[in-house]
């Protein structure tokens, strides 16, 4: 059978498998075994075990449970409460200030944790009741938390960037550096949107009453809250960008740093340590098993001649390479509405990365575009993860429809940011070229 027909059969089987509702790892691993057996012969099945062993012995993957652990510990460390209190005092007195401060705190959390759920849940518990109490419209309050929490997969150290780097064969450090400016740009765009809308319509995000505003002394004292986060961020990212440590070693430093942050904040006890360890184990096992299944399927598809097929297919297109790039982005946005972002990376990376390289695009730049798309998937209905995180913590008066409506402006901002990164690729490539290459 020709590779084109095998490709169509493989992706049709994948769609059917996903519709069954089976865990993703069973679908990916099962299809790998079936296609190996029938198209490469029984002798090729050894490739499954050797590929799985190769994944388990991959040093870089040790960073995943460490970064997950770091994020969960920080969620319980009290840092989020201290940061929110600081933002409350500094910018609560301007229109939309609490919502803008929430996005800033989520940006800090993103740079400390590498996952989305930690900031979303923490700020949903801390910031949402405060914003609703001060008469913020629920669309703005819920939307800024959902969107701000999603920054955790774009701003380094991002766990999804690690997964992408493993499958694409790209430098994790370069991807981390490439995500810094786009992550900051997206956070800034959120803040500008909130500020402009609140200025035009003060009822969306009223400023705090004068009697609740802090004195300059209180503001200056509250700045202590940013000391630990800044030290942790500079420590983790600094050792990576300076070449002092690998991302895995930096993750270990971050995990230890998170424990120290919780200890200094007097929020570290045996129950929190045990809970963080159990949650990290559960999430990490799920991620690693999916990586094993995805890697096996990728190896099988490559062995069937995928690279040559993709190159020949691209050569047959008589359109601009940017048309193909835009088509890929639209396809990823659609997939993000239906599938888990990690699964999308494992399914699409072996197809799109060789294609992008054939077209002459920078793979690190494309990787950041990919991650921005996956960040959108955390907000896009019907299956956006952050939407369900929010539903688990919002008051009963806020429905799932309210949550869906609240994220649409922020998804539009993400799409605009994606377009800006496409038009100005130096926003991604400048820092990696300066620090890594």
Short mmCIF file of C-alpha atoms in Angstrom, two decimals, residues 10-430:
data_model
loop_
_atom_site.label_atom_id
_atom_site.label_comp_id
_atom_site.label_asym_id
_atom_site.label_seq_id
_atom_site.Cartn_x
_atom_site.Cartn_y
_atom_site.Cartn_z
CA UNK A 10 -3.85 5.94 9.98
CA UNK A 11 -5.59 9.26 10.62
CA UNK A 12 -9.03 7.79 9.97
CA UNK A 13 -8.25 5.09 12.54
CA UNK A 14 -7.05 7.76 14.94
CA UNK A 15 -10.30 9.71 14.60
CA UNK A 16 -12.37 6.56 15.13
CA UNK A 17 -10.28 5.68 18.17
CA UNK A 18 -10.75 9.13 19.67
CA UNK A 19 -14.51 8.91 19.16
CA UNK A 20 -14.61 5.71 21.23
CA UNK A 21 -13.57 7.65 24.31
CA UNK A 22 -10.66 5.32 25.11
CA UNK A 23 -7.65 6.83 26.91
CA UNK A 24 -5.32 8.47 24.42
CA UNK A 25 -2.34 6.29 25.31
CA UNK A 26 -4.26 3.12 24.36
CA UNK A 27 -5.26 4.62 21.02
CA UNK A 28 -1.77 5.81 20.12
CA UNK A 29 0.01 2.69 21.35
CA UNK A 30 -2.59 0.31 19.94
CA UNK A 31 -2.47 1.86 16.46
CA UNK A 32 1.31 1.70 16.57
CA UNK A 33 1.23 -2.04 17.24
CA UNK A 34 -1.44 -2.69 14.57
CA UNK A 35 0.29 -0.69 11.83
CA UNK A 36 3.68 -2.17 12.69
CA UNK A 37 2.33 -5.70 12.49
CA UNK A 38 0.38 -5.36 9.25
CA UNK A 39 2.61 -2.99 7.26
CA UNK A 40 6.11 -3.68 8.56
CA UNK A 41 5.73 -7.28 9.66
CA UNK A 42 5.78 -9.07 13.05
CA UNK A 43 9.56 -8.69 13.30
CA UNK A 44 9.12 -4.92 13.56
CA UNK A 45 7.24 -5.15 16.87
CA UNK A 46 10.55 -4.98 18.73
CA UNK A 47 10.54 -1.31 17.71
CA UNK A 48 7.64 -0.68 20.10
CA UNK A 49 9.53 -1.90 23.15
CA UNK A 50 12.78 -0.21 22.16
CA UNK A 51 10.96 3.07 21.52
CA UNK A 52 9.19 2.88 24.88
CA UNK A 53 12.49 2.16 26.62
CA UNK A 54 14.07 5.10 24.81
CA UNK A 55 11.34 7.40 26.14
CA UNK A 56 11.78 6.14 29.69
CA UNK A 57 15.55 6.70 29.53
CA UNK A 58 15.19 10.24 28.12
CA UNK A 59 16.84 12.52 30.69
CA UNK A 60 14.90 15.62 29.67
CA UNK A 61 11.56 14.03 30.65
CA UNK A 62 12.60 13.99 34.30
CA UNK A 63 11.91 17.72 34.22
CA UNK A 64 8.17 17.14 33.74
CA UNK A 65 7.33 15.74 37.21
CA UNK A 66 9.72 18.28 38.77
CA UNK A 67 8.07 21.27 37.10
CA UNK A 68 4.61 19.87 37.88
CA UNK A 69 5.63 19.42 41.50
CA UNK A 70 6.99 22.96 41.58
CA UNK A 71 3.71 24.37 40.28
CA UNK A 72 1.54 22.44 42.73
CA UNK A 73 3.69 23.40 45.73
CA UNK A 74 3.56 27.08 44.69
CA UNK A 75 -0.21 26.81 44.43
CA UNK A 76 -0.30 25.98 48.16
CA UNK A 77 2.59 28.23 49.22
CA UNK A 78 0.62 31.41 49.89
CA UNK A 79 2.54 33.32 47.21
CA UNK A 80 -0.60 33.88 45.14
CA UNK A 81 -2.40 35.45 48.10
CA UNK A 82 0.55 37.74 48.84
CA UNK A 83 0.87 38.79 45.20
CA UNK A 84 -2.84 39.50 44.95
CA UNK A 85 -2.73 41.58 48.10
CA UNK A 86 0.12 43.59 46.59
CA UNK A 87 -1.74 44.16 43.30
CA UNK A 88 -4.90 45.02 45.24
CA UNK A 89 -3.03 47.80 47.02
CA UNK A 90 -1.09 49.13 44.03
CA UNK A 91 -3.59 49.13 41.16
CA UNK A 92 -6.95 48.36 42.73
CA UNK A 93 -7.71 52.07 42.68
CA UNK A 94 -7.84 52.26 38.87
CA UNK A 95 -10.63 50.97 36.66
CA UNK A 96 -10.14 47.28 35.92
CA UNK A 97 -7.14 47.23 38.26
CA UNK A 98 -8.06 43.99 40.03
CA UNK A 99 -8.48 42.18 36.69
CA UNK A 100 -5.20 43.61 35.34
CA UNK A 101 -3.46 42.64 38.56
CA UNK A 102 -4.85 39.11 38.20
CA UNK A 103 -3.27 38.80 34.75
CA UNK A 104 0.06 40.05 36.13
CA UNK A 105 -0.05 37.48 38.95
CA UNK A 106 -0.89 34.73 36.45
CA UNK A 107 2.16 35.85 34.44
CA UNK A 108 4.33 35.47 37.55
CA UNK A 109 2.82 32.05 38.20
CA UNK A 110 3.39 31.00 34.60
CA UNK A 111 7.08 31.83 34.93
CA UNK A 112 7.28 29.81 38.14
CA UNK A 113 5.19 26.73 37.44
CA UNK A 114 5.07 25.67 33.76
CA UNK A 115 1.47 24.46 33.96
CA UNK A 116 -1.91 26.11 33.47
CA UNK A 117 -4.01 24.67 36.25
CA UNK A 118 -2.04 26.09 39.18
CA UNK A 119 -2.64 29.76 38.36
CA UNK A 120 -6.22 29.21 37.15
CA UNK A 121 -7.32 27.45 40.32
CA UNK A 122 -5.35 29.66 42.71
CA UNK A 123 -6.63 32.92 41.22
CA UNK A 124 -10.12 31.53 40.83
CA UNK A 125 -10.20 30.94 44.57
CA UNK A 126 -8.45 34.19 45.56
CA UNK A 127 -9.23 36.86 42.96
CA UNK A 128 -12.69 35.92 41.71
CA UNK A 129 -14.57 36.43 45.01
CA UNK A 130 -12.77 39.77 45.48
CA UNK A 131 -13.65 41.02 41.98
CA UNK A 132 -17.28 39.94 42.28
CA UNK A 133 -17.46 41.58 45.71
CA UNK A 134 -16.28 44.86 44.17
CA UNK A 135 -18.99 44.70 41.47
CA UNK A 136 -16.80 43.54 38.56
CA UNK A 137 -18.85 42.07 35.74
CA UNK A 138 -18.61 38.28 35.80
CA UNK A 139 -17.55 38.10 32.13
CA UNK A 140 -14.44 40.17 32.78
CA UNK A 141 -13.65 38.54 36.12
CA UNK A 142 -13.95 34.95 34.89
CA UNK A 143 -12.38 35.64 31.50
CA UNK A 144 -9.22 37.30 32.83
CA UNK A 145 -8.55 34.37 35.19
CA UNK A 146 -9.13 31.72 32.52
CA UNK A 147 -6.95 33.54 29.99
CA UNK A 148 -4.26 34.50 32.48
CA UNK A 149 -3.99 30.94 33.74
CA UNK A 150 -3.41 29.67 30.20
CA UNK A 151 -0.18 31.72 30.02
CA UNK A 152 1.47 28.88 31.95
CA UNK A 153 1.97 26.83 28.79
CA UNK A 154 3.58 29.65 26.79
CA UNK A 155 5.80 31.46 29.28
CA UNK A 156 8.76 29.26 30.29
CA UNK A 157 9.28 26.89 31.97
CA UNK A 158 6.40 25.30 30.04
CA UNK A 159 5.73 21.57 30.36
CA UNK A 160 4.06 21.53 26.93
CA UNK A 161 7.18 23.10 25.40
CA UNK A 162 9.18 20.20 26.84
CA UNK A 163 6.78 17.73 25.22
CA UNK A 164 6.97 19.59 21.91
CA UNK A 165 10.77 19.74 22.08
CA UNK A 166 11.01 15.99 22.67
CA UNK A 167 8.81 15.18 19.67
CA UNK A 168 10.25 17.84 17.37
CA UNK A 169 13.85 17.20 18.34
CA UNK A 170 14.38 20.89 19.18
CA UNK A 171 16.34 22.51 22.00
CA UNK A 172 14.18 22.98 25.10
CA UNK A 173 16.27 25.98 26.09
CA UNK A 174 15.71 27.62 22.69
CA UNK A 175 11.96 27.02 22.95
CA UNK A 176 11.92 28.48 26.46
CA UNK A 177 13.79 31.58 25.26
CA UNK A 178 11.48 31.85 22.25
CA UNK A 179 8.40 31.91 24.48
CA UNK A 180 9.52 34.80 26.70
CA UNK A 181 8.65 37.79 24.47
CA UNK A 182 5.42 36.31 22.99
CA UNK A 183 4.27 35.40 26.50
CA UNK A 184 4.97 38.91 27.75
CA UNK A 185 3.31 40.41 24.67
CA UNK A 186 0.16 38.34 25.16
CA UNK A 187 -0.07 39.27 28.85
CA UNK A 188 0.38 42.95 27.91
CA UNK A 189 -2.39 42.67 25.29
CA UNK A 190 -4.73 41.23 27.93
CA UNK A 191 -3.92 44.10 30.28
CA UNK A 192 -4.43 46.75 27.59
CA UNK A 193 -7.77 45.18 26.61
CA UNK A 194 -8.98 45.16 30.22
CA UNK A 195 -7.80 48.73 30.80
CA UNK A 196 -9.39 50.13 27.63
CA UNK A 197 -12.71 48.35 28.15
CA UNK A 198 -12.88 49.38 31.81
CA UNK A 199 -12.06 52.98 30.92
CA UNK A 200 -14.81 53.10 28.30
CA UNK A 201 -17.31 51.26 30.48
CA UNK A 202 -16.49 51.80 34.19
CA UNK A 203 -19.20 49.37 35.30
CA UNK A 204 -17.14 46.45 33.93
CA UNK A 205 -14.34 46.91 36.46
CA UNK A 206 -15.01 49.67 38.98
CA UNK A 207 -12.10 51.21 40.85
CA UNK A 208 -11.87 50.59 44.60
CA UNK A 209 -13.59 53.12 46.87
CA UNK A 210 -11.18 55.70 48.28
CA UNK A 211 -11.56 54.35 51.81
CA UNK A 212 -10.27 50.93 50.69
CA UNK A 213 -7.19 52.22 48.91
CA UNK A 214 -3.82 51.64 50.52
CA UNK A 215 -1.39 54.27 51.75
CA UNK A 216 2.06 54.59 50.19
CA UNK A 217 3.58 52.90 53.23
CA UNK A 218 1.27 49.90 52.82
CA UNK A 219 2.08 49.75 49.11
CA UNK A 220 5.81 49.75 49.70
CA UNK A 221 5.58 47.11 52.42
CA UNK A 222 3.50 44.88 50.13
CA UNK A 223 6.34 44.79 47.58
CA UNK A 224 7.91 42.08 49.72
CA UNK A 225 5.50 39.68 47.98
CA UNK A 226 7.44 39.83 44.69
CA UNK A 227 10.84 39.01 46.18
CA UNK A 228 10.45 35.22 46.32
CA UNK A 229 8.76 34.89 42.89
CA UNK A 230 11.43 37.03 41.18
CA UNK A 231 14.25 35.07 42.82
CA UNK A 232 12.69 31.76 41.80
CA UNK A 233 12.04 32.90 38.21
CA UNK A 234 15.56 34.28 37.77
CA UNK A 235 17.05 31.17 39.34
CA UNK A 236 15.19 28.64 37.16
CA UNK A 237 15.34 30.50 33.84
CA UNK A 238 18.72 32.09 34.50
CA UNK A 239 20.58 28.80 34.93
CA UNK A 240 19.03 27.52 31.69
CA UNK A 241 19.74 30.59 29.54
CA UNK A 242 23.26 30.99 30.95
CA UNK A 243 24.04 27.36 30.22
CA UNK A 244 24.77 26.61 33.87
CA UNK A 245 22.17 23.83 34.02
CA UNK A 246 20.01 21.78 31.68
CA UNK A 247 16.21 22.22 31.84
CA UNK A 248 16.03 19.02 33.89
CA UNK A 249 18.56 20.28 36.43
CA UNK A 250 16.81 23.66 36.48
CA UNK A 251 13.52 21.86 37.20
CA UNK A 252 15.14 20.22 40.24
CA UNK A 253 16.35 23.64 41.41
CA UNK A 254 12.83 25.01 40.87
CA UNK A 255 11.20 22.18 42.83
CA UNK A 256 13.57 22.77 45.75
CA UNK A 257 13.03 26.52 45.45
CA UNK A 258 9.26 26.06 45.58
CA UNK A 259 9.63 24.11 48.83
CA UNK A 260 11.75 26.92 50.28
CA UNK A 261 9.13 29.47 49.18
CA UNK A 262 6.41 27.50 50.95
CA UNK A 263 8.64 27.12 54.03
CA UNK A 264 9.46 30.84 54.19
CA UNK A 265 5.76 31.65 53.74
CA UNK A 266 5.02 29.24 56.63
CA UNK A 267 2.72 27.17 54.44
CA UNK A 268 4.79 24.00 54.19
CA UNK A 269 3.58 20.99 56.16
CA UNK A 270 3.44 17.25 55.69
CA UNK A 271 -0.10 17.24 54.24
CA UNK A 272 0.78 19.80 51.56
CA UNK A 273 3.98 17.95 50.69
CA UNK A 274 2.12 14.63 50.44
CA UNK A 275 -0.73 16.13 48.41
CA UNK A 276 1.70 17.81 46.00
CA UNK A 277 3.65 14.56 45.61
CA UNK A 278 0.52 12.50 44.87
CA UNK A 279 -0.85 15.05 42.38
CA UNK A 280 2.53 15.31 40.66
CA UNK A 281 2.76 11.53 40.40
CA UNK A 282 -0.73 11.27 38.90
CA UNK A 283 -0.24 14.06 36.34
CA UNK A 284 3.29 13.00 35.41
CA UNK A 285 2.32 9.36 34.87
CA UNK A 286 -0.51 10.43 32.58
CA UNK A 287 1.80 12.73 30.59
CA UNK A 288 4.65 10.21 30.29
CA UNK A 289 2.37 7.36 29.20
CA UNK A 290 0.85 9.56 26.51
CA UNK A 291 4.38 10.49 25.38
CA UNK A 292 5.28 6.80 25.14
CA UNK A 293 2.20 6.06 23.02
CA UNK A 294 2.76 9.12 20.85
CA UNK A 295 6.45 8.34 20.34
CA UNK A 296 5.66 4.75 19.30
CA UNK A 297 3.12 5.98 16.73
CA UNK A 298 5.56 8.61 15.47
CA UNK A 299 8.30 6.00 15.03
CA UNK A 300 5.91 3.73 13.16
CA UNK A 301 4.73 6.49 10.82
CA UNK A 302 8.32 7.55 10.15
CA UNK A 303 9.33 3.98 9.37
CA UNK A 304 6.48 3.79 6.86
CA UNK A 305 8.04 6.63 4.84
CA UNK A 306 6.28 9.70 6.25
CA UNK A 307 9.14 12.16 5.73
CA UNK A 308 9.53 11.45 2.01
CA UNK A 309 5.76 11.47 1.53
CA UNK A 310 5.39 14.87 3.19
CA UNK A 311 8.27 16.36 1.20
CA UNK A 312 6.84 15.12 -2.10
CA UNK A 313 3.35 16.33 -1.19
CA UNK A 314 4.63 19.82 -0.35
CA UNK A 315 6.62 19.95 -3.59
CA UNK A 316 3.39 19.28 -5.51
CA UNK A 317 1.63 22.33 -3.99
CA UNK A 318 1.69 25.41 -6.18
CA UNK A 319 0.88 27.91 -3.41
CA UNK A 320 2.83 30.23 -1.15
CA UNK A 321 4.41 28.59 1.88
CA UNK A 322 2.54 31.11 4.04
CA UNK A 323 -0.76 29.78 2.73
CA UNK A 324 0.27 26.34 3.97
CA UNK A 325 1.36 27.82 7.31
CA UNK A 326 -1.98 29.58 7.80
CA UNK A 327 -3.79 26.37 6.88
CA UNK A 328 -1.83 24.54 9.59
CA UNK A 329 -2.77 27.19 12.17
CA UNK A 330 -6.47 26.93 11.32
CA UNK A 331 -6.29 23.15 11.51
CA UNK A 332 -4.61 23.34 14.95
CA UNK A 333 -7.24 25.77 16.23
CA UNK A 334 -9.97 23.34 15.13
CA UNK A 335 -8.20 20.37 16.76
CA UNK A 336 -7.77 22.41 19.94
CA UNK A 337 -11.53 22.59 20.35
CA UNK A 338 -11.78 18.81 20.43
CA UNK A 339 -8.57 17.24 21.75
CA UNK A 340 -6.09 17.42 24.61
CA UNK A 341 -3.18 19.78 23.76
CA UNK A 342 -0.59 17.18 24.68
CA UNK A 343 -2.24 14.68 22.38
CA UNK A 344 -2.34 17.22 19.54
CA UNK A 345 1.40 17.79 19.88
CA UNK A 346 2.12 14.07 19.72
CA UNK A 347 -0.21 13.48 16.78
CA UNK A 348 0.70 16.53 14.67
CA UNK A 349 4.39 17.16 15.38
CA UNK A 350 5.70 14.24 13.29
CA UNK A 351 3.62 15.47 10.37
CA UNK A 352 4.05 19.25 10.60
CA UNK A 353 7.66 19.66 11.73
CA UNK A 354 9.20 17.94 8.66
CA UNK A 355 6.77 19.96 6.53
CA UNK A 356 7.81 23.23 8.16
CA UNK A 357 11.49 22.43 7.69
CA UNK A 358 10.86 21.58 4.04
CA UNK A 359 9.18 24.97 3.60
CA UNK A 360 12.20 26.70 5.14
CA UNK A 361 10.59 28.02 8.34
CA UNK A 362 12.45 28.18 11.66
CA UNK A 363 11.30 25.14 13.72
CA UNK A 364 11.67 27.01 17.04
CA UNK A 365 9.49 29.85 15.71
CA UNK A 366 6.92 27.31 14.52
CA UNK A 367 7.09 25.60 17.90
CA UNK A 368 6.08 28.82 19.65
CA UNK A 369 3.23 29.29 17.16
CA UNK A 370 2.17 25.72 17.94
CA UNK A 371 2.20 26.42 21.68
CA UNK A 372 0.15 29.63 21.25
CA UNK A 373 -2.39 27.51 19.39
CA UNK A 374 -2.40 25.03 22.26
CA UNK A 375 -2.89 27.92 24.69
CA UNK A 376 -5.99 28.87 22.70
CA UNK A 377 -7.20 25.29 23.09
CA UNK A 378 -7.28 25.78 26.87
CA UNK A 379 -9.99 28.41 26.33
CA UNK A 380 -11.92 27.27 23.25
CA UNK A 381 -15.25 25.49 23.83
CA UNK A 382 -16.39 22.84 24.18
CA UNK A 383 -13.40 21.08 25.78
CA UNK A 384 -11.04 23.86 26.93
CA UNK A 385 -9.38 22.70 30.16
CA UNK A 386 -9.44 26.09 31.86
CA UNK A 387 -13.18 26.35 31.28
CA UNK A 388 -13.73 23.25 33.41
CA UNK A 389 -11.19 24.38 36.02
CA UNK A 390 -13.23 27.57 36.37
CA UNK A 391 -16.55 25.76 36.53
CA UNK A 392 -15.29 23.75 39.49
CA UNK A 393 -14.64 26.89 41.57
CA UNK A 394 -17.11 29.60 40.43
CA UNK A 395 -20.34 30.29 42.36
CA UNK A 396 -23.47 28.45 41.25
CA UNK A 397 -24.82 31.68 39.80
CA UNK A 398 -22.15 31.53 37.04
CA UNK A 399 -23.13 28.95 34.43
CA UNK A 400 -21.00 27.13 31.87
CA UNK A 401 -22.50 29.37 29.18
CA UNK A 402 -21.29 32.42 31.15
CA UNK A 403 -17.80 30.94 31.24
CA UNK A 404 -17.86 30.25 27.49
CA UNK A 405 -18.95 33.84 26.79
CA UNK A 406 -16.29 35.29 29.08
CA UNK A 407 -13.34 33.82 27.15
CA UNK A 408 -14.27 34.84 23.58
CA UNK A 409 -12.58 38.30 23.71
CA UNK A 410 -9.43 36.70 25.11
CA UNK A 411 -9.40 34.00 22.43
CA UNK A 412 -9.61 36.81 19.85
CA UNK A 413 -6.61 38.47 21.51
CA UNK A 414 -4.70 35.18 21.35
CA UNK A 415 -5.51 34.92 17.64
CA UNK A 416 -4.25 38.49 17.14
CA UNK A 417 -1.05 37.65 19.01
CA UNK A 418 -0.61 34.59 16.79
CA UNK A 419 -0.90 36.80 13.71
CA UNK A 420 1.63 39.29 15.13
CA UNK A 421 4.14 36.48 15.77
CA UNK A 422 3.66 35.23 12.19
CA UNK A 423 4.25 38.73 10.79
CA UNK A 424 7.19 39.48 13.11
CA UNK A 425 9.10 36.22 13.67
CA UNK A 426 11.99 38.07 15.35
CA UNK A 427 9.79 38.32 18.44
CA UNK A 428 10.46 34.60 18.85
CA UNK A 429 13.89 34.09 17.29
CA UNK A 430 15.77 37.11 18.68
#
